[in-house]
């Protein structure tokens, strides 16, 4: 017992200053390795250890040796990708993270149906979804057919949806369930350029034919020191608008903000002047100019 205790005494007797000194040297050597990686080699390590051995007390030597050992382990073994535990709190998204000195990329696979509906959007992902009710900036209204034939025949309407998605440039259908009227397509993302977008559609026929959808980028890129990911919403807006124009369907409810708002309101409600303010559609008939 006495021998075992005497061997533990140097570790037990370490002071906070010794531990802090070891951490400082390890940090300095790590910074030096980033600037000039060739400096941190076996010869440099042996010289550092020799200097510590001749100039430090036994306790301090133990702390510094421990610091250098940890540094060597961190340099020799690169970090593995870790699970992202605090990105959204939704473990169903299957998130992983990968970091570089300048950015962190969070990759999540949040596609798939939940209760027969597409999933919502996380606050930190580029995404549009008909299920994002609690997140107005990521909510998009369902689509419904204009033609009476498609409105009365869900199977015909679904064939039109599948054809419109298949014709969208850059998209490739990877899942299609005609029985459940669900499909998922993938395509390249705008940010990052080597990322992947998942675009999902599911047709519902309970109380009228309507199309639910979700478009999201798997990767969210956080640039240091920013705490928010690089914006990538517009690419989803443009792609979905292209599919809807090809399909020839309309959005349920009032049209969203945009350059086509006035024309859309005029075509649908015969209101030539309209503005949107805090979610309310305001407008009225123009008064014609008085004639002389």
PDB file of N, CA and C in Angstrom, residues 1 20 68 70 94 130-131 155 160 178-179 227 258:
ATOM      1  N   UNK A   1       0.825  -1.207   0.000  1.00  0.00           N
ATOM      2  CA  UNK A   1       0.000   0.000   0.000  1.00  0.00           C
ATOM      3  C   UNK A   1       0.859   1.257   0.000  1.00  0.00           C
ATOM      4  N   UNK A  20      -2.068  24.331 -15.686  1.00  0.00           N
ATOM      5  CA  UNK A  20      -2.271  25.434 -16.611  1.00  0.00           C
ATOM      6  C   UNK A  20      -1.059  25.634 -17.502  1.00  0.00           C
ATOM      7  N   UNK A  68       2.119  17.044 -23.229  1.00  0.00           N
ATOM      8  CA  UNK A  68       2.698  16.695 -24.522  1.00  0.00           C
ATOM      9  C   UNK A  68       2.143  15.369 -25.035  1.00  0.00           C
ATOM     10  N   UNK A  70      -0.922  14.241 -24.527  1.00  0.00           N
ATOM     11  CA  UNK A  70      -2.241  14.545 -25.080  1.00  0.00           C
ATOM     12  C   UNK A  70      -2.132  15.235 -26.420  1.00  0.00           C
ATOM     13  N   UNK A  94     -31.169  12.280 -37.836  1.00  0.00           N
ATOM     14  CA  UNK A  94     -29.922  11.543 -38.062  1.00  0.00           C
ATOM     15  C   UNK A  94     -28.801  12.496 -38.478  1.00  0.00           C
ATOM     16  N   UNK A 130     -44.869  22.381 -46.201  1.00  0.00           N
ATOM     17  CA  UNK A 130     -46.265  22.669 -45.912  1.00  0.00           C
ATOM     18  C   UNK A 130     -46.618  22.330 -44.468  1.00  0.00           C
ATOM     19  N   UNK A 131     -45.706  21.655 -43.766  1.00  0.00           N
ATOM     20  CA  UNK A 131     -45.940  21.300 -42.361  1.00  0.00           C
ATOM     21  C   UNK A 131     -45.275  22.261 -41.385  1.00  0.00           C
ATOM     22  N   UNK A 155     -55.894  10.002 -58.922  1.00  0.00           N
ATOM     23  CA  UNK A 155     -54.893   9.215 -59.640  1.00  0.00           C
ATOM     24  C   UNK A 155     -54.340  10.003 -60.827  1.00  0.00           C
ATOM     25  N   UNK A 160     -49.792  13.614 -62.981  1.00  0.00           N
ATOM     26  CA  UNK A 160     -49.312  14.933 -63.398  1.00  0.00           C
ATOM     27  C   UNK A 160     -48.181  15.409 -62.497  1.00  0.00           C
ATOM     28  N   UNK A 178     -46.629   4.883 -55.818  1.00  0.00           N
ATOM     29  CA  UNK A 178     -47.858   5.320 -56.473  1.00  0.00           C
ATOM     30  C   UNK A 178     -49.081   4.950 -55.648  1.00  0.00           C
ATOM     31  N   UNK A 179     -48.987   3.845 -54.882  1.00  0.00           N
ATOM     32  CA  UNK A 179     -50.111   3.474 -54.033  1.00  0.00           C
ATOM     33  C   UNK A 179     -50.342   4.491 -52.926  1.00  0.00           C
ATOM     34  N   UNK A 227     -23.072  32.229 -35.967  1.00  0.00           N
ATOM     35  CA  UNK A 227     -23.870  31.237 -35.255  1.00  0.00           C
ATOM     36  C   UNK A 227     -25.064  30.761 -36.072  1.00  0.00           C
ATOM     37  N   UNK A 258     -44.212  38.703 -53.245  1.00  0.00           N
ATOM     38  CA  UNK A 258     -43.335  38.538 -54.389  1.00  0.00           C
ATOM     39  C   UNK A 258     -43.756  39.461 -55.511  1.00  0.00           C
TER      40      UNK A 258
END
